[in-house]
GROMACS .gro file of C-alpha atoms in nm:
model
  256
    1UNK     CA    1   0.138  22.378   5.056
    2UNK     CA    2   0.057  21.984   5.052
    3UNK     CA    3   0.050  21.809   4.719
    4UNK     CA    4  -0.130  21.547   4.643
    5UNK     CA    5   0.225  21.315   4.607
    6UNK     CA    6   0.273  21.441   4.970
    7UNK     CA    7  -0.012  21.302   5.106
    8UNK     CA    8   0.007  20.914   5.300
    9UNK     CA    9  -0.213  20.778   5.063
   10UNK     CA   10  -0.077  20.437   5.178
   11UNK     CA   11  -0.190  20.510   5.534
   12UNK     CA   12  -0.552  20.546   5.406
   13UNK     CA   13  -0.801  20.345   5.601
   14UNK     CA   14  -1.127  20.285   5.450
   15UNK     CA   15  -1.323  20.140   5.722
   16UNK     CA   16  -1.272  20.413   5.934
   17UNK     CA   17  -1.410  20.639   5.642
   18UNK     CA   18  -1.691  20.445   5.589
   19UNK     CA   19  -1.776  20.437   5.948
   20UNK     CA   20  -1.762  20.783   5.988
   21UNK     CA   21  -1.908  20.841   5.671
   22UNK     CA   22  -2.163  20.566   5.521
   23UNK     CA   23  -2.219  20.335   5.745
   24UNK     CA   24  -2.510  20.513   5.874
   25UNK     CA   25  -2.611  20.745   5.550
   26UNK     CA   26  -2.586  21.089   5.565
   27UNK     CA   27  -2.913  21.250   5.483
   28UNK     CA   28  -2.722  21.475   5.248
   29UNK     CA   29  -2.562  21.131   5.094
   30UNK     CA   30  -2.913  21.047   5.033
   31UNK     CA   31  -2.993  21.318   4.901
   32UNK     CA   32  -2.686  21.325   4.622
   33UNK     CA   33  -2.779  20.971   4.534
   34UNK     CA   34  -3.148  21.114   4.443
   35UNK     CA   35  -3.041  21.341   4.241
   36UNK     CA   36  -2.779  21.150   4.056
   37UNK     CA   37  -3.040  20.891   3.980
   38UNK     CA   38  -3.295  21.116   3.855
   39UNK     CA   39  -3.022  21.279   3.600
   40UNK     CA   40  -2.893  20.980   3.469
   41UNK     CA   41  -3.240  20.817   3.447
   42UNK     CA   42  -3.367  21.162   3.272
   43UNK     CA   43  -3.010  21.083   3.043
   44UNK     CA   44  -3.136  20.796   2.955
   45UNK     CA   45  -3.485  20.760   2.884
   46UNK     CA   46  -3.641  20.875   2.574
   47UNK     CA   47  -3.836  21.182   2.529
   48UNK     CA   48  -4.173  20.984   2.543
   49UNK     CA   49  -4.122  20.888   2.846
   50UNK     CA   50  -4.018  20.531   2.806
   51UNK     CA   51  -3.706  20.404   2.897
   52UNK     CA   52  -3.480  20.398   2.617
   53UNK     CA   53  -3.263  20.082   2.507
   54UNK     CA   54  -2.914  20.165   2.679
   55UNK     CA   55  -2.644  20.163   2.352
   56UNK     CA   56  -2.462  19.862   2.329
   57UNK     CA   57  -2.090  19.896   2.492
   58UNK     CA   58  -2.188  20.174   2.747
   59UNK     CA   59  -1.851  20.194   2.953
   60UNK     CA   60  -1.900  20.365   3.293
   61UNK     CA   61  -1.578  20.517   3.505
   62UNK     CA   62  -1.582  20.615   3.891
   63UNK     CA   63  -1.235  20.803   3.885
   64UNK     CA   64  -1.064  20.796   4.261
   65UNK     CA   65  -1.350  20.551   4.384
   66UNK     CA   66  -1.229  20.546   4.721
   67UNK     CA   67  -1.415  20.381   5.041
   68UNK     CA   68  -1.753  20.504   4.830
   69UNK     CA   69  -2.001  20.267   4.601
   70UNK     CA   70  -2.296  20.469   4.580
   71UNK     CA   71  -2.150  20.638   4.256
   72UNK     CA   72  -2.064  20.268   4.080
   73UNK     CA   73  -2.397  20.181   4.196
   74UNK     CA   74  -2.593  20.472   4.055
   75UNK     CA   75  -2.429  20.359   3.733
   76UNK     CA   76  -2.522  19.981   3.727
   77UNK     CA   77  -2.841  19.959   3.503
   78UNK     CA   78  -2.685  20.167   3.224
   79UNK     CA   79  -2.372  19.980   3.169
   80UNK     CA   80  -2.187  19.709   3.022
   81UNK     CA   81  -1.866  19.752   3.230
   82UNK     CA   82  -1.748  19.989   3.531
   83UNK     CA   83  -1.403  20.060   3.611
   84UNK     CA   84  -1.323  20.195   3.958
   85UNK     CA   85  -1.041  20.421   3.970
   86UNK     CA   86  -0.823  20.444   4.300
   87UNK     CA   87  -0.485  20.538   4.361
   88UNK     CA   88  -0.469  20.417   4.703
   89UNK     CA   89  -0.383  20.107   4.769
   90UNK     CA   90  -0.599  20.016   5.068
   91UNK     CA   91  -0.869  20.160   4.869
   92UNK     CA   92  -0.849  19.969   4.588
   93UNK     CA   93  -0.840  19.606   4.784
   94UNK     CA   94  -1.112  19.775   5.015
   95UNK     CA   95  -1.302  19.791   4.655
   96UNK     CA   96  -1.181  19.426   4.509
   97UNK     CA   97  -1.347  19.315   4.852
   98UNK     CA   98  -1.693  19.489   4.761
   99UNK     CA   99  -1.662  19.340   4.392
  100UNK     CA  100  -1.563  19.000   4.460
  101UNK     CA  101  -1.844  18.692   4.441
  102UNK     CA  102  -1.932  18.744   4.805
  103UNK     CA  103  -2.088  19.083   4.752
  104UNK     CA  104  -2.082  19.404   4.845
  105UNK     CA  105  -2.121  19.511   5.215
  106UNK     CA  106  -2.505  19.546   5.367
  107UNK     CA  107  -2.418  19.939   5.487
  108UNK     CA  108  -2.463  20.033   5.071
  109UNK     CA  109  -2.835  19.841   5.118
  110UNK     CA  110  -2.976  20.212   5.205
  111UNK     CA  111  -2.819  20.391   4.916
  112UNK     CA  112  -2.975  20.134   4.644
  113UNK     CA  113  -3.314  20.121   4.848
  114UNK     CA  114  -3.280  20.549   4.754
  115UNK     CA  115  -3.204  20.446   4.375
  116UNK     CA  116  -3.473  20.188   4.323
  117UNK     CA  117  -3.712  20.448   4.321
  118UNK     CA  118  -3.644  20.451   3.999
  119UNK     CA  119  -3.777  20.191   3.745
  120UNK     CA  120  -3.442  20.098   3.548
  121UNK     CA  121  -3.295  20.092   3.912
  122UNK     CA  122  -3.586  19.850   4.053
  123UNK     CA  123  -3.554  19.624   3.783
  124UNK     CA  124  -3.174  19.565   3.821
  125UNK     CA  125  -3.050  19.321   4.069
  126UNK     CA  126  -2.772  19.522   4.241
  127UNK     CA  127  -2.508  19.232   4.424
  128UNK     CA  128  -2.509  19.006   4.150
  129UNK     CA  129  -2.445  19.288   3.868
  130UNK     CA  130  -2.215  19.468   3.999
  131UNK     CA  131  -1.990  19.146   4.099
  132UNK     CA  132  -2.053  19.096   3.690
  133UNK     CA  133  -1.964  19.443   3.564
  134UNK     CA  134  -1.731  19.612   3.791
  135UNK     CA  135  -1.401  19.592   3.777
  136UNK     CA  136  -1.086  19.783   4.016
  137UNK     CA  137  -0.762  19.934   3.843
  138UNK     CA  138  -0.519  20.117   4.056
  139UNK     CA  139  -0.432  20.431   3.912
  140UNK     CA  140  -0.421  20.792   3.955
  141UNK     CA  141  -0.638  21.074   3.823
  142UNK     CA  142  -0.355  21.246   3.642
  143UNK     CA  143  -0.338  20.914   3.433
  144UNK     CA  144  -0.609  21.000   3.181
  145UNK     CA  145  -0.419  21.353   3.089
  146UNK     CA  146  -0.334  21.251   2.751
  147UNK     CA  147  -0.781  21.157   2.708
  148UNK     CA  148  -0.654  20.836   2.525
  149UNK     CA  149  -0.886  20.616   2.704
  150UNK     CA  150  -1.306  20.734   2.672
  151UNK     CA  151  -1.595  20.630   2.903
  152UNK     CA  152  -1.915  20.704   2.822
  153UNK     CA  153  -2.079  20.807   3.156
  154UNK     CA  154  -1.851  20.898   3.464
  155UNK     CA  155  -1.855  21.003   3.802
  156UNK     CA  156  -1.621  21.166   4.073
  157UNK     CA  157  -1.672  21.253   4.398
  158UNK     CA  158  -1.460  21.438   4.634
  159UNK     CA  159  -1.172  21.360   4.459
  160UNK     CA  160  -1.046  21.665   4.244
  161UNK     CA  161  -1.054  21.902   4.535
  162UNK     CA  162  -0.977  21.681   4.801
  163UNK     CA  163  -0.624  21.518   4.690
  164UNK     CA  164  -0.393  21.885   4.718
  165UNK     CA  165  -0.414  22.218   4.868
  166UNK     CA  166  -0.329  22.358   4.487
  167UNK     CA  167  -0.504  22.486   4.268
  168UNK     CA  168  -0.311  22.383   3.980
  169UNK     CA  169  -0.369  22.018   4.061
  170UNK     CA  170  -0.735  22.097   4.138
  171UNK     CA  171  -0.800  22.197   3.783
  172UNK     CA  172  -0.586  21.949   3.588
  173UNK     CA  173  -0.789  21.698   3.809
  174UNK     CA  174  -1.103  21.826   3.641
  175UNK     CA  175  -0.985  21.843   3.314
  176UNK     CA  176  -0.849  21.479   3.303
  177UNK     CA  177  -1.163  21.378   3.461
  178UNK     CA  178  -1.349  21.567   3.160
  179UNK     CA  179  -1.119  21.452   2.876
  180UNK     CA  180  -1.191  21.103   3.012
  181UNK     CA  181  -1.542  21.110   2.872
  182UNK     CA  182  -1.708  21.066   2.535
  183UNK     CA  183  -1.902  21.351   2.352
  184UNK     CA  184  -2.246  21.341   2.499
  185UNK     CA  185  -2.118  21.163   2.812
  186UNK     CA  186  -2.313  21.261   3.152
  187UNK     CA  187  -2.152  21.277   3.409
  188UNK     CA  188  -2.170  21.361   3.797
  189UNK     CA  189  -1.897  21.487   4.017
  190UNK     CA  190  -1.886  21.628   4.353
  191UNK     CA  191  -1.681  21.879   4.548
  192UNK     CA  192  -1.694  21.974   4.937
  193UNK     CA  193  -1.737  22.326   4.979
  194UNK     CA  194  -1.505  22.559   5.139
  195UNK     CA  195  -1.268  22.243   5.263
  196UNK     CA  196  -0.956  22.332   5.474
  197UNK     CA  197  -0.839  21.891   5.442
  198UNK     CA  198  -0.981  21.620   5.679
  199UNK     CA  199  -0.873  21.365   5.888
  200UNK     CA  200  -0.905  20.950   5.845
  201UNK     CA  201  -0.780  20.759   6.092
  202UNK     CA  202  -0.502  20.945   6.252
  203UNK     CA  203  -0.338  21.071   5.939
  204UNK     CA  204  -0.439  21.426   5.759
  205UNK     CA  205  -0.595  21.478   5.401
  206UNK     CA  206  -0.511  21.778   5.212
  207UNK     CA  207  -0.817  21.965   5.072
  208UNK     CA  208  -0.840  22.244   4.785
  209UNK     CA  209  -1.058  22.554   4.902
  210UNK     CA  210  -1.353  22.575   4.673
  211UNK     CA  211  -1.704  22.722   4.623
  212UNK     CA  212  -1.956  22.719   4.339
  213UNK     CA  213  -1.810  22.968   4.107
  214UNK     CA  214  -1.501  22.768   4.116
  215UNK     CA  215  -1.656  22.457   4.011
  216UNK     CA  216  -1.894  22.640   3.740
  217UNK     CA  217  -1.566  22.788   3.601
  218UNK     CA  218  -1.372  22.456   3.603
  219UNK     CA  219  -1.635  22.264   3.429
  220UNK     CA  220  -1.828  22.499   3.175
  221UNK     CA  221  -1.548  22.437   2.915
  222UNK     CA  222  -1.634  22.101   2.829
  223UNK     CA  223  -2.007  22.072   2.937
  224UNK     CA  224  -2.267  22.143   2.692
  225UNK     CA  225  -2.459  22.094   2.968
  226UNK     CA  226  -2.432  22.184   3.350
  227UNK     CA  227  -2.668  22.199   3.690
  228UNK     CA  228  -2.511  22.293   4.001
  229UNK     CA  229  -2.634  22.176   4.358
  230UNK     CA  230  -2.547  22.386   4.639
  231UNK     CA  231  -2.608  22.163   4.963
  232UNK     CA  232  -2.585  22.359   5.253
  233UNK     CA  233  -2.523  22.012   5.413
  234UNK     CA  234  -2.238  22.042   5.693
  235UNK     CA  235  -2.100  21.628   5.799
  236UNK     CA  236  -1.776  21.758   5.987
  237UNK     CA  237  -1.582  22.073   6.113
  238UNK     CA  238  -1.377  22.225   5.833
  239UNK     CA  239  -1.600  22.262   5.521
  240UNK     CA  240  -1.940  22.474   5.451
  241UNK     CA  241  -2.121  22.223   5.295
  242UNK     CA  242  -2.136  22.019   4.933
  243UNK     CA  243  -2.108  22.107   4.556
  244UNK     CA  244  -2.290  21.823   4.331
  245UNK     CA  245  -2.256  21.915   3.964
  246UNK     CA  246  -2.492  21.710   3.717
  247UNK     CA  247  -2.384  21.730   3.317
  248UNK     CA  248  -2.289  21.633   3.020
  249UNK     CA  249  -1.943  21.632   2.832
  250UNK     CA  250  -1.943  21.873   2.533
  251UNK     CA  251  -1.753  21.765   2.179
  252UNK     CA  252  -1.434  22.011   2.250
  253UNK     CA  253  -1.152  21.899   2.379
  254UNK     CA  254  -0.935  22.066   2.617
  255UNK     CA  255  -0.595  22.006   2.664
  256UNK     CA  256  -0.433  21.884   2.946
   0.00000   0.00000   0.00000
């Protein structure tokens, strides 16, 4: 049973993931972004209707970033800073490539054009904020364990369930991923259903088998509040479609 220190993280190529995955977006993809915009503009707008001031100091975390910007992006008009998270290394200078002064690449164009639907979204001028606000620290997941270090709105996608074949590690994943946020922090994580690993490049990914009673259970402890997304959306043989959880972090505190 693969771990995730046994998988060739190093051997991780991004452009081949973003080929076969983002380059020309998914309609499911799409579809996630929607979503994720709607919940985090619902988070932050007041109950009148108007968009509410954002609170000073709002940090924003995308834990094991990867070869993916649409969840950075979906956070831009609500924060003051936004740390990508990656462990490996091509990764991370794949990201310090999409944050530096040139810009990010044009195949993320379609994912904004989805979130400027949205007025906080339309009103925010994507390239040259998140150049400004985004920053790229290599790390790994199991790094925030000890919940020392507190964002206060955080994504992760793919990431817990698609680093090891065990469970263990699939649920210490989501806990340091939860223990990572704030009270009151939403948050929006994703999970591909049913995955038996994947393949980048010419090097194998090991995958954690898991459906949406699995994710409900993992997460309920430290949500106060939770919506599950069954997509029945299927982008490659080996997996029975996506799991997109919308929430919020609850004030208890789980250990480790």
């Amino acid at each position: 049973m693969d771990r995730n220190a046994d998988a060739p993280w190093s051997k991780f190529d991004p452009e081949v993931y973003v080929d076969n995955n983002y380059r020309t977006p998914l309609p499911v993809d799409l579809l996630i972004v929607r979503l994720m915009r709607d919940w985090f503009s619902r988070c932050f707008t007041e109950a009148g209707g108007e968009a509410a001031a954002v609170p000073g100091a709002v940090r924003g975390i995308d834990v094991g970033a990867g070869a993916n910007l649409y969840p950075a992006l979906a956070m831009l008009p609500w924060c003051e800073k936004v740390l990508l998270l990656e462990y490996a290394r091509p990764n991370v200078e794949y990201l310090e490539r999409q944050a530096s002064s040139g810009g990010y690449d044009t195949a993320w164009d379609a994912f904004w054009n989805e979130l400027r639907e949205a007025p906080a979204y339309a009103a925010t001028e994507p390239r040259s904020r998140f150049g400004e606000i985004v920053r790229v620290e290599r790390g790994n997941l199991f790094d925030l364990a000890d919940g020392s270090r507190r964002w206060d709105l955080g994504t992760m996608f793919f990431v817990a369930d698609s680093m090891s074949e065990c469970a263990d590690e699939f649920h210490r994943g989501v806990r340091c991923f939860m223990n990572a946020l704030s009270d009151g922090a939403p948050f929006a994580t994703a999970f591909m259903k049913e995955s038996v690993g994947y393949r980048v490049g010419d090097h194998d990914y090991p995958a954690y088998r898991v459906n949406e009673d699995q994710v409900r259970e993992s997460l309920e402890p430290f949500t106060g509040e939770l919506e599950l997304h069954d997509l029945h959306h299927m982008v490659r043989p080996g997996h029975e479609g996506m799991i997109l959880a919308l929430g919020r972090r609850n004030a208890v505190v789980a250990a480790p």
